[in-house]
Amino acid sequence: MKSVPIGQLLVEAGYITEEQLSEALRQQKTTYAGEKLGEVLLKMGFVSETQVVHALSTRLKVPYIDLITAKIDVEAVKKIPEEVARKNTVIGYRISNGKLYVATNDPVNFYIFEELKITAGMEIHPMLATKSAINDAIDRAYSQNTTTDIMNDINKEYDANAALMQAEAEATDERIDNAPVVKLVNTLVETAFRKNASDIHIEPFKVKTRVRYRIDGDLVEQMSVKPNVHNALITRIKILGGMNIAEKRIPLDGRFGTTIDGVNLDVRVSTIPTVYGEKCVIRLLSTADEKARKITDLGMTDYNYEMFKSIIRCPHGVMLVTGPTGSGKSTTLYAALGELSKPNVNIVTVEDPVEKKMDGINQVQINAKAGMTFAAALRSILRQDPDVIMLGEIRDGETADIAIRAAITGHLVLSTLHTNDAASTILRLVDMGVAPYMVATSLIGVIAQRLVKLLCPACKERVMLTDPADLRLVGKTEPTEICQPHYGGCHECGGTGYHGRTAIHEIIVTSNDIKELISKNATADQIGEQARKNGTKLLRENVTDMVLRGDTSMDELVKATYSV
């Protein structure tokens, strides 16, 4: 069985040709010396893992198991220690008739099964699965087991002496350093990071405390804990965030840093008193020293990208990125800085916090307690001979005024504002106290953006749009074919029907006619109308194009752009 000719097997199955097999055998002797033929074929892209495993399953008469869809028994997982599972790429997934069914990618390695038989104390029945599926299952199963074990420890400890623990929690929780609560907080943050969550919500109610993660813009419930654990949990988070653990009557803010899987995280903590206790939201911000994503990677269309390039080509002026919290404004600014960063350009940023450290760019962290505000930092930066200045956010009239004056005196200033669309951003500056003629002179462009979820390509469904109101939203009069998420989703999208997000943009380049309107105190509607005549595509038009292409759904169009 060990000498199964895998190459011939794949040829017979029709997965590769004789020529591809010959080429792989040649490469095995040179480039990939010492590696198995199956691995060589995978690296050369001739076959997929699943094809190799299916071929082996047929020849070896070992059943194939799809671990992505299979339900894994927690008790079976516990039979094999995590270190053994990772070392041998195996995972227990079912116990039946005294046998432990084990998924493996090497069913002829009998030494492993003898070791597992001794470890688990049961007969081993091997099943064939892909290496990547086994590793993913190991990550999921043992991570979940760790969380479950910690929760059990916490519940046992609190159940054993609930009254005493509650009293201690109210007395600033002197025993907060007990291991289970510490482990729970660490596990919550680690799991959230690995699931690409942006926030963790810890919410107290009468009979439970609910924990939810915000993943791809939506809140997903992860677990619930007993209410008598809540005070200890919040107190532990407050200690980490450097907050006053005795103060429970007013909102508090804090932050701490941690490292997960080699990535440095800046973790922001916010608490607010509610009826049943303090609600806590934890925001995860990656501070990894990594290259910023390019503008072309952010979903900007070729049409919008040309408008964007015309803005950042200007040697001086103000460019604003606008949108609600969590719409990717900072990512867009970093991408713009990446395009502007050159050895002969001095770029200085003022941020709160510095979310990504970028090579070749001077980044300044705000410290309000020490008097280092946006306005104070900006005044100092103007004495640092900058070419480009990036402000994390224009929060008040003083900062706006200094930024505008910096632009007029020959600097390129990039910043963000919180408004609903590009046209109203211009009026917001005027509302902050900046004179209209100053705004008209300095502003070179505004980018409004939103994040829109993408339909899962594996399970999205085609339907006919017939509702008159919906047809009006997409600018159609006749029934039109669009796509919608499949109810219940699939394993690719985790049952949500959506997979990933992209940004949509609305870009106004302040041409001479728009500058004239700004100087005359024109309304947002008048400015928007002129921008459309100049070629601006509204957010609604951008997301409508995506709906008609089948990239996103009507629900996302309404969520991103609907207004009364």
XYZ file of C-alpha atoms in Angstrom:
564
model
C 0.000 0.000 0.000
C 2.906 2.351 0.744
C 4.172 2.073 -2.838
C 0.921 3.227 -4.456
C 1.934 5.018 -7.692
C 0.065 8.247 -6.964
C 0.988 9.803 -10.305
C -0.445 6.965 -12.372
C -3.461 6.926 -10.114
C -4.186 10.608 -10.884
C -3.689 10.022 -14.618
C -6.186 7.116 -14.563
C -8.670 9.310 -12.682
C -8.343 11.968 -15.408
C -7.021 14.644 -13.023
C -3.668 15.106 -14.839
C -2.168 14.184 -18.212
C 0.856 11.944 -18.895
C 2.804 15.085 -19.927
C 2.037 16.793 -16.604
C 3.110 13.645 -14.734
C 6.413 13.504 -16.644
C 7.057 17.198 -15.944
C 6.307 16.705 -12.219
C 8.658 13.694 -12.042
C 11.427 15.808 -13.617
C 10.816 18.630 -11.137
C 10.815 16.118 -8.248
C 14.422 15.238 -9.090
C 15.570 18.886 -9.313
C 13.539 21.764 -7.866
C 11.534 19.702 -5.338
C 14.152 17.080 -4.457
C 13.150 14.903 -1.493
C 9.444 15.799 -1.628
C 6.571 13.385 -2.307
C 5.137 13.390 -5.829
C 1.697 14.384 -4.518
C 3.199 17.497 -2.869
C 5.090 18.368 -6.073
C 1.891 18.128 -8.167
C 0.103 20.383 -5.659
C 2.869 23.018 -5.702
C 2.926 23.027 -9.510
C -0.827 23.608 -9.532
C -1.655 20.522 -11.616
C -4.089 19.116 -9.028
C -5.999 20.222 -5.937
C -5.716 18.668 -2.476
C -9.237 17.282 -2.827
C -8.406 15.540 -6.141
C -5.343 13.854 -4.624
C -7.343 12.709 -1.604
C -10.245 11.384 -3.738
C -7.805 9.393 -5.879
C -6.129 7.934 -2.783
C -9.505 7.110 -1.258
C -10.453 5.069 -4.336
C -7.165 3.143 -4.474
C -6.712 2.539 -0.746
C -10.411 1.833 -0.128
C -10.312 4.305 2.775
C -13.498 6.466 3.031
C -13.153 10.223 2.377
C -14.550 12.668 4.942
C -15.260 16.374 4.266
C -14.322 18.000 7.585
C -15.749 21.375 6.528
C -19.311 20.058 6.543
C -18.929 17.070 8.920
C -20.114 17.510 12.513
C -17.155 16.883 14.818
C -17.872 15.226 18.177
C -16.244 17.162 21.043
C -15.658 13.939 23.027
C -13.804 12.402 20.079
C -11.568 15.463 19.812
C -10.664 15.196 23.509
C -9.363 11.638 23.027
C -6.288 13.008 21.224
C -4.177 15.736 22.908
C -3.743 18.894 20.811
C 0.063 18.467 20.586
C -0.322 14.931 19.184
C -3.038 16.046 16.752
C -0.927 18.914 15.351
C 2.281 16.850 15.196
C 0.654 14.019 13.190
C -2.045 16.059 11.330
C -4.913 13.965 12.698
C -8.170 14.749 14.506
C -10.742 12.520 16.192
C -14.198 13.332 14.947
C -16.548 10.477 15.950
C -16.822 7.589 18.455
C -18.917 4.583 17.431
C -19.045 0.965 18.699
C -15.960 1.472 20.833
C -13.918 2.756 17.877
C -12.419 6.207 17.453
C -12.837 7.475 13.887
C -9.834 9.637 13.009
C -9.340 11.945 10.001
C -5.823 11.743 8.514
C -4.062 12.648 5.284
C -1.683 9.654 5.578
C -3.805 6.503 6.093
C -0.899 4.103 5.440
C 1.272 5.361 8.302
C 0.414 2.602 10.769
C 2.935 3.845 13.352
C 0.717 6.904 13.968
C -2.361 4.724 14.543
C -0.504 2.491 17.012
C 0.503 5.606 18.955
C -3.070 6.936 18.842
C -4.432 3.547 19.993
C -2.252 3.751 23.114
C -3.051 7.452 23.696
C -6.837 7.140 23.269
C -7.204 3.597 24.653
C -9.487 2.669 21.751
C -9.359 0.966 18.365
C -8.568 3.505 15.625
C -10.524 3.659 12.366
C -8.786 5.987 9.822
C -10.680 8.224 7.380
C -9.086 10.262 4.617
C -9.213 14.109 4.561
C -7.163 16.950 3.103
C -4.280 18.323 5.147
C -5.642 21.904 5.088
C -9.123 20.732 6.191
C -7.592 18.774 9.102
C -5.497 21.758 10.231
C -8.548 24.065 10.042
C -10.610 21.558 12.036
C -7.839 21.325 14.659
C -7.789 25.148 14.988
C -11.577 25.297 15.358
C -12.109 22.270 17.597
C -9.312 22.796 20.120
C -9.972 26.562 20.309
C -13.637 25.829 21.072
C -12.606 23.172 23.610
C -10.339 25.679 25.349
C -13.192 28.189 25.592
C -15.608 25.495 26.807
C -13.148 24.237 29.446
C -12.531 27.776 30.695
C -16.272 28.441 30.876
C -16.783 25.200 32.819
C -14.005 26.184 35.250
C -15.564 29.612 35.767
C -19.072 28.238 36.246
C -17.839 25.593 38.745
C -15.918 28.180 40.722
C -18.785 30.663 40.826
C -21.476 28.039 41.460
C -19.488 26.658 44.400
C -19.500 29.972 46.186
C -21.782 32.328 44.230
C -22.787 34.537 47.158
C -19.194 35.053 48.302
C -17.958 35.793 44.795
C -20.771 38.299 44.212
C -19.856 40.101 47.433
C -16.185 40.182 46.400
C -17.101 41.503 42.965
C -19.007 44.370 44.576
C -16.030 45.073 46.846
C -13.853 45.877 43.757
C -13.288 42.174 43.145
C -10.181 41.533 45.256
C -9.867 38.047 43.784
C -9.950 39.262 40.187
C -6.667 37.586 39.347
C -8.274 34.134 39.580
C -7.079 32.124 36.579
C -10.403 31.297 34.861
C -11.466 34.952 34.368
C -7.989 35.924 33.154
C -8.037 33.030 30.693
C -11.544 33.916 29.510
C -10.607 37.530 28.667
C -7.473 36.369 26.829
C -9.443 33.742 24.892
C -12.184 36.236 23.939
C -9.629 38.631 22.433
C -7.628 35.867 20.693
C -10.725 34.239 19.177
C -12.054 37.624 18.002
C -8.734 38.394 16.286
C -8.629 34.997 14.540
C -12.213 35.450 13.308
C -11.324 38.905 11.894
C -13.777 40.585 14.283
C -13.457 44.360 14.733
C -15.286 44.616 18.087
C -16.311 42.485 21.081
C -19.588 43.402 22.840
C -20.111 42.180 26.435
C -23.725 42.922 27.410
C -25.335 42.201 30.806
C -28.988 41.081 31.065
C -31.121 39.667 33.879
C -30.414 35.959 33.330
C -27.168 36.010 31.326
C -24.327 38.128 29.962
C -24.163 37.958 26.169
C -20.896 38.091 24.209
C -21.084 39.129 20.546
C -18.417 39.764 17.871
C -18.765 42.234 14.996
C -17.634 40.311 11.923
C -17.865 41.905 8.455
C -20.048 44.663 9.909
C -22.640 42.371 11.547
C -22.916 41.352 15.204
C -22.725 37.576 15.700
C -23.503 36.001 19.105
C -20.612 33.818 20.298
C -21.496 32.721 23.837
C -23.252 33.665 27.049
C -22.000 33.533 30.644
C -23.815 33.502 33.965
C -24.691 36.945 35.357
C -22.665 36.444 38.539
C -19.485 36.193 36.390
C -20.116 39.576 34.781
C -18.577 41.836 37.454
C -15.348 39.818 37.579
C -15.122 39.812 33.785
C -15.582 43.598 33.485
C -13.195 44.285 36.357
C -10.473 42.198 34.692
C -10.924 44.137 31.435
C -10.814 47.448 33.378
C -7.546 46.436 35.047
C -6.032 45.647 31.641
C -7.289 48.976 30.249
C -5.926 51.016 33.182
C -9.435 52.125 34.225
C -10.901 52.860 37.660
C -12.403 49.522 38.803
C -14.320 51.165 41.664
C -16.200 53.590 39.367
C -19.308 51.944 37.902
C -21.698 54.899 37.575
C -20.205 56.745 34.596
C -18.816 55.757 31.161
C -15.087 54.969 31.141
C -12.465 54.545 28.406
C -9.158 52.725 28.390
C -6.743 50.827 26.210
C -4.080 48.148 26.338
C -1.721 46.370 23.968
C -1.317 42.662 23.322
C 0.330 40.332 20.794
C -1.560 37.485 19.080
C 0.058 35.169 16.504
C 2.960 37.609 16.186
C 0.684 40.594 15.402
C 0.695 43.612 17.748
C -2.815 44.742 18.651
C -3.950 48.042 20.129
C -7.099 47.219 22.103
C -9.505 50.052 23.007
C -12.006 49.520 25.833
C -15.219 51.462 26.523
C -17.746 50.809 29.318
C -21.164 52.353 29.957
C -23.575 51.708 32.868
C -26.791 49.848 31.922
C -29.737 48.551 33.969
C -28.097 45.186 34.785
C -24.465 46.308 34.984
C -21.735 47.784 32.844
C -21.780 47.078 29.114
C -18.281 46.807 27.630
C -17.152 47.156 24.016
C -13.612 46.153 23.061
C -12.255 47.366 19.697
C -9.306 45.558 18.107
C -6.882 47.653 16.042
C -3.916 46.039 14.299
C -0.697 48.000 14.852
C 1.452 45.617 12.831
C 4.421 47.146 11.009
C 3.004 46.152 7.653
C 2.672 47.668 4.229
C -0.580 49.546 3.707
C -2.979 48.204 1.111
C -3.019 49.940 -2.243
C -6.009 52.012 -3.366
C -6.595 49.559 -6.226
C -7.022 46.768 -3.634
C -9.850 48.627 -1.835
C -12.577 48.124 -4.441
C -12.248 51.543 -6.091
C -13.457 51.373 -9.700
C -11.148 52.434 -12.536
C -13.373 55.496 -13.119
C -13.140 56.608 -9.461
C -9.411 55.774 -9.308
C -8.694 58.257 -12.119
C -10.569 60.978 -10.151
C -8.662 60.018 -6.993
C -5.295 60.291 -8.785
C -6.217 63.761 -10.063
C -6.800 64.828 -6.415
C -3.544 63.530 -4.879
C -1.539 64.901 -7.824
C -2.175 68.401 -6.410
C 0.894 69.727 -4.528
C -1.200 71.519 -1.901
C -4.773 71.620 -0.627
C -7.102 69.555 1.573
C -8.423 66.096 0.664
C -11.141 64.729 2.962
C -12.381 61.154 3.349
C -15.847 60.903 4.891
C -18.160 58.176 6.116
C -19.546 56.588 9.290
C -17.413 54.854 11.913
C -15.952 51.609 10.609
C -16.343 52.446 6.915
C -12.636 52.080 6.101
C -11.665 55.782 6.077
C -8.309 55.203 7.802
C -7.476 52.374 5.388
C -8.126 54.712 2.445
C -5.922 57.415 3.987
C -3.088 54.925 4.532
C -3.442 53.776 0.933
C -3.236 57.425 -0.218
C -0.092 57.931 1.885
C 1.373 54.805 0.280
C 0.921 56.431 -3.141
C 2.437 59.743 -1.951
C 5.377 58.307 0.016
C 8.677 58.960 -1.785
C 12.266 59.509 -0.571
C 12.060 63.239 -1.378
C 8.707 63.860 0.397
C 8.344 64.572 4.130
C 5.062 63.060 5.385
C 3.883 63.595 8.975
C 0.699 62.114 10.450
C -1.255 62.946 13.624
C -3.403 59.992 14.731
C -5.403 58.704 17.684
C -4.333 55.933 17.770
C -1.577 55.161 15.246
C -3.302 52.143 13.669
C -0.554 50.997 11.283
C 3.127 51.826 11.433
C 4.417 52.711 7.968
C 8.050 52.801 6.934
C 9.283 56.220 5.799
C 6.392 58.163 7.380
C 6.647 60.174 10.627
C 3.644 59.199 12.756
C 2.602 61.145 15.867
C 0.372 59.695 18.598
C -2.197 62.003 20.266
C -1.997 62.253 24.068
C -4.821 64.515 25.260
C -3.898 64.140 28.968
C -0.432 65.553 28.262
C -1.880 68.390 26.150
C -0.963 66.747 22.836
C -4.247 67.400 21.018
C -4.832 67.430 17.254
C -4.622 71.235 17.167
C -1.458 71.390 19.309
C 0.243 68.645 17.291
C -0.715 70.304 14.007
C 0.795 73.642 15.077
C 4.095 71.898 15.911
C 4.100 69.860 12.698
C 3.934 73.047 10.610
C 7.373 73.923 12.068
C 8.715 70.496 10.979
C 8.963 71.409 7.246
C 6.278 68.928 6.079
C 5.170 68.322 2.478
C 2.163 66.122 3.309
C 0.180 66.140 6.583
C -2.343 63.455 7.519
C -4.798 64.210 10.338
C -6.648 61.226 11.776
C -9.809 63.318 12.117
C -10.932 66.964 12.049
C -12.900 67.100 15.311
C -13.349 70.809 16.005
C -13.259 74.269 14.462
C -9.730 75.033 15.709
C -8.260 71.931 14.017
C -10.254 72.635 10.838
C -8.998 76.237 10.722
C -5.319 75.250 11.161
C -5.677 72.483 8.550
C -7.195 74.866 6.008
C -4.483 77.475 6.638
C -1.790 74.774 6.293
C -3.232 73.845 2.899
C -3.296 77.471 1.747
C 0.366 77.919 2.753
C 1.493 75.119 0.444
C 0.934 71.784 2.206
C -1.110 68.777 1.126
C -3.450 67.866 4.023
C -5.366 64.577 4.203
C -8.024 64.007 6.850
C -11.442 62.506 7.687
C -14.839 63.881 8.700
C -18.061 62.197 9.795
C -20.761 63.126 7.267
C -23.306 61.248 5.141
C -22.111 62.182 1.662
C -19.375 64.108 -0.127
C -21.383 67.324 -0.736
C -22.454 67.791 2.901
C -18.787 67.468 3.992
C -18.075 70.847 2.433
C -20.876 72.492 4.440
C -19.658 70.797 7.637
C -16.376 72.729 7.369
C -18.328 75.976 7.032
C -20.487 74.975 10.044
C -17.264 74.469 12.042
C -16.480 78.149 11.559
C -14.171 78.129 8.524
C -14.982 80.965 6.117
C -16.565 79.729 2.845
C -13.912 81.469 0.702
C -11.181 79.657 2.706
C -12.861 76.291 2.084
C -13.248 77.094 -1.632
C -9.577 78.097 -1.920
C -8.105 75.087 -0.104
C -10.379 72.069 -0.725
C -9.233 69.910 -3.670
C -11.474 66.877 -3.254
C -13.822 64.828 -1.053
C -14.168 61.029 -1.009
C -17.294 59.604 0.656
C -17.234 55.864 1.239
C -19.143 52.937 2.718
C -18.383 49.244 3.165
C -20.701 46.807 1.373
C -20.850 43.058 2.000
C -20.197 40.814 -1.003
C -22.457 37.858 -1.783
C -20.883 34.432 -1.291
C -19.928 33.283 -4.831
C -20.478 29.638 -3.853
C -24.143 29.873 -2.843
C -25.684 33.149 -4.116
C -29.012 32.701 -5.911
C -30.371 34.438 -9.029
C -33.849 35.952 -8.671
C -36.057 38.353 -10.645
C -36.543 41.811 -9.101
C -40.202 42.707 -9.620
C -41.160 45.032 -6.728
C -41.767 48.560 -8.193
C -40.141 50.306 -5.224
C -36.982 48.161 -5.521
C -36.905 48.655 -9.293
C -36.997 52.424 -8.755
C -34.017 52.132 -6.392
C -31.909 50.505 -9.126
C -33.273 52.788 -11.847
C -35.190 50.113 -13.771
C -38.802 49.900 -14.942
C -38.895 46.293 -16.199
C -38.288 43.143 -14.057
C -34.520 42.654 -13.746
C -32.404 39.641 -12.749
C -30.255 40.159 -9.653
C -28.645 37.937 -6.984
C -29.562 37.406 -3.354
C -27.939 35.454 -0.469
C -28.919 31.814 -0.144
C -31.024 31.241 3.000
C -28.801 29.483 5.564
C -25.652 30.083 3.470
C -23.015 27.371 3.016
C -19.744 26.266 4.637
C -17.751 28.766 2.527
C -19.530 31.771 4.084
C -20.226 30.298 7.527
C -23.980 30.221 6.921
C -24.338 33.993 6.381
C -24.721 34.117 2.589
C -22.000 36.810 2.400
C -18.225 36.504 2.084
C -16.009 39.576 2.593
C -16.605 43.283 2.071
C -15.550 45.975 -0.393
C -15.685 49.762 -0.380
C -17.876 51.963 -2.575
C -16.830 55.559 -3.219
C -18.346 58.902 -4.175
C -15.674 61.384 -5.257
C -16.098 65.128 -5.751
C -13.195 66.989 -7.362
C -13.592 70.668 -6.477
C -13.460 72.238 -9.918
C -13.783 76.005 -10.439
C -17.596 75.905 -10.728
C -17.879 74.005 -7.411
C -15.448 76.438 -5.735
C -17.715 79.274 -6.900
C -20.785 77.558 -5.393
C -18.950 77.075 -2.067
C -18.005 80.765 -1.957
C -21.672 81.687 -2.532
C -22.845 79.498 0.417
C -24.659 77.035 -1.894
C -26.610 74.128 -0.391
C -25.368 70.524 -0.376
C -27.963 69.668 -3.046
C -26.681 72.385 -5.370
C -23.068 71.289 -4.886
C -24.036 67.618 -5.394
C -25.950 68.430 -8.581
C -22.996 70.304 -10.055
C -20.642 67.458 -9.063
C -22.855 64.968 -10.919
C -22.702 67.175 -14.016
C -18.908 67.098 -13.648
C -18.898 63.278 -13.620
C -19.236 62.274 -9.937
C -20.902 58.871 -9.481
C -22.985 58.820 -6.296
C -22.719 56.062 -3.680
C -26.185 54.885 -4.794
C -25.018 54.581 -8.413
C -21.860 52.666 -7.443
C -23.706 50.104 -5.299
C -26.507 49.837 -7.913
C -23.886 48.745 -10.460
C -22.741 46.063 -7.992
C -26.334 44.814 -7.484
C -26.941 44.576 -11.238
C -23.617 42.702 -11.648
C -24.679 40.211 -8.950
C -21.877 41.177 -6.520
C -24.140 42.296 -3.663
C -27.807 42.276 -2.631
C -30.672 44.775 -2.461
C -30.453 44.627 1.351
C -26.901 45.983 1.184
C -27.962 48.737 -1.249
C -30.658 49.884 1.177
C -28.381 49.626 4.211
C -25.562 51.599 2.586
C -27.418 54.359 0.742
C -31.150 54.503 1.525
C -32.523 57.834 2.709
C -36.042 59.223 2.997
